[in-house]
Short mmCIF file of C-alpha atoms in Angstrom, two decimals:
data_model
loop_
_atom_site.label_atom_id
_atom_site.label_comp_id
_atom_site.label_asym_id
_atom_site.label_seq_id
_atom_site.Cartn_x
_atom_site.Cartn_y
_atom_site.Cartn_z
CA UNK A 1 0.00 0.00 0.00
CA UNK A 2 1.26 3.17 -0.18
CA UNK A 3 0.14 6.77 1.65
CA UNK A 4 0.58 10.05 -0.27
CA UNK A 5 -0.39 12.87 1.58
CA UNK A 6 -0.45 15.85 -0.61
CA UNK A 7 -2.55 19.47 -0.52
CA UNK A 8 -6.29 19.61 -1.13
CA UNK A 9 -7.05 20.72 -4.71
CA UNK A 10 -10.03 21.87 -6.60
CA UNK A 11 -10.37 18.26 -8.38
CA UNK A 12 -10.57 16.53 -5.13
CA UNK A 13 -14.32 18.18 -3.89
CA UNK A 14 -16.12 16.06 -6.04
CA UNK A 15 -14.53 12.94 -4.55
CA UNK A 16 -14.24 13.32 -0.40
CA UNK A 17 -15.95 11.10 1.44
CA UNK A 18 -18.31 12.30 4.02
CA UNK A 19 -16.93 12.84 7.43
CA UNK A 20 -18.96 12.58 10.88
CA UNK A 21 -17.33 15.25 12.43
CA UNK A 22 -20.04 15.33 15.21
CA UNK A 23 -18.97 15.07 19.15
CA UNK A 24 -20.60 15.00 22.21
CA UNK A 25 -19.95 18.26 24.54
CA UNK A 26 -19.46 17.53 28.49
CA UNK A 27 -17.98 20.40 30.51
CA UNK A 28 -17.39 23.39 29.71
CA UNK A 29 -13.88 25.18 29.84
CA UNK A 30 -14.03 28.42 31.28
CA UNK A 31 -11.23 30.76 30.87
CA UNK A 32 -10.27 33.86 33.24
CA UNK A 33 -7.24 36.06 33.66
CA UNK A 34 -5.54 35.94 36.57
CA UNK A 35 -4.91 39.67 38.08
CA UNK A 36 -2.16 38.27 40.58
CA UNK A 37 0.37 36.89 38.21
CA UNK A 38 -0.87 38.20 35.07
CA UNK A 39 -1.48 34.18 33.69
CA UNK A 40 -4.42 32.42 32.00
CA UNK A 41 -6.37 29.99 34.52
CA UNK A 42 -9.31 27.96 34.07
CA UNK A 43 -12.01 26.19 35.54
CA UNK A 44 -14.55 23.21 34.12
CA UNK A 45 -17.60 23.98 34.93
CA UNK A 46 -20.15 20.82 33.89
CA UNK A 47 -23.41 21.60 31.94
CA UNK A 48 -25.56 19.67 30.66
CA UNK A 49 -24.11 17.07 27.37
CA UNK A 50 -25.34 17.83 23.80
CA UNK A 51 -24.00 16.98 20.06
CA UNK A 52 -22.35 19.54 18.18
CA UNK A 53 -20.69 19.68 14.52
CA UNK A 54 -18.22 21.96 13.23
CA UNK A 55 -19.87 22.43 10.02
CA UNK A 56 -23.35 22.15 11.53
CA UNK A 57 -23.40 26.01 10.34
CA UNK A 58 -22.68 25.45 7.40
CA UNK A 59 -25.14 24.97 4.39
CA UNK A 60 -22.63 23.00 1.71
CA UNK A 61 -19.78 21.64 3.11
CA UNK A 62 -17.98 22.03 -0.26
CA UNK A 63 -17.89 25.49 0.22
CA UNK A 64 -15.97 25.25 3.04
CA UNK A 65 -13.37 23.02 2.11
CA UNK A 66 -12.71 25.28 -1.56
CA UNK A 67 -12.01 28.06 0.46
CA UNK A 68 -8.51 26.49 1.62
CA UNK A 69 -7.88 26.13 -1.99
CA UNK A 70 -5.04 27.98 -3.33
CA UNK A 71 -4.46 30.05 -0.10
CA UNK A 72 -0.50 29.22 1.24
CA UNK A 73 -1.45 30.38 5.30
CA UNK A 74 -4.74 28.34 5.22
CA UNK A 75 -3.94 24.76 3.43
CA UNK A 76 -5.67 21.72 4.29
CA UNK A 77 -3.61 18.31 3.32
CA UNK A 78 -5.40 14.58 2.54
CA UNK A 79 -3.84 11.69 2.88
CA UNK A 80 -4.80 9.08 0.31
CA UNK A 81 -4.00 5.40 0.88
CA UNK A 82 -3.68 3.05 -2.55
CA UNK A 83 -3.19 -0.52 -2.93
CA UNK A 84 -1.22 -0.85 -6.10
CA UNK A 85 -0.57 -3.66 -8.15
CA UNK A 86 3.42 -2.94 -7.79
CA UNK A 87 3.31 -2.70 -3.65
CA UNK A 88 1.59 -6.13 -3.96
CA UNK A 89 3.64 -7.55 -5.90
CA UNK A 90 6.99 -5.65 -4.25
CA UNK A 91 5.70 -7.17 -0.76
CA UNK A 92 4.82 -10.75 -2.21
CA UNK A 93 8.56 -11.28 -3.73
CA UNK A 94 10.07 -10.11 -0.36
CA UNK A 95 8.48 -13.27 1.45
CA UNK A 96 10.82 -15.55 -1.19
#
């Protein structure tokens, strides 16, 4: 098998497979700034559970995903995992 991992591009939309991104939401992190030493501090502070999404806001989730397209400071990468013919046959002539 082999694993490329490459940048997303514009021929690649039409082909991504769809992705549950859902999760399930427990406590809740909140942050405060500490007026003593001048540091970040936090507490968790439990609420009740639900289910959220990233891209439960959005309305097509191709939109999203083109706007990474193209942009150098904002670049999302895929990895894509083949079984070739020659990695077969490379790792069935290493067992001789």
């Amino acid at each position: 098998m082999n694993l490329l991992i490459r940048e997303l591009e514009v021929n690649d939309l039409d082909d991504l497979p769809e992705i549950d991104d859902s999760f399930i939401v427990n406590p809740q992190l909140i942050l405060s700034l500490s007026k003593v030493n001048k540091q970040i501090e936090y507490t968790v502070e439990d609420i009740p559970s639900y289910e959220r999404s990233y891209l439960q806001d959005q309305y097509d989730d191709e939109l999203a995903y083109t706007e990474y397209i193209n942009k150098p400071d904002q670049i999302i990468y895929i990895a894509i995992l083949q079984k070739t013919l020659e990695s077969n046959l490379k790792n069935h002539f290493q067992e001789f």
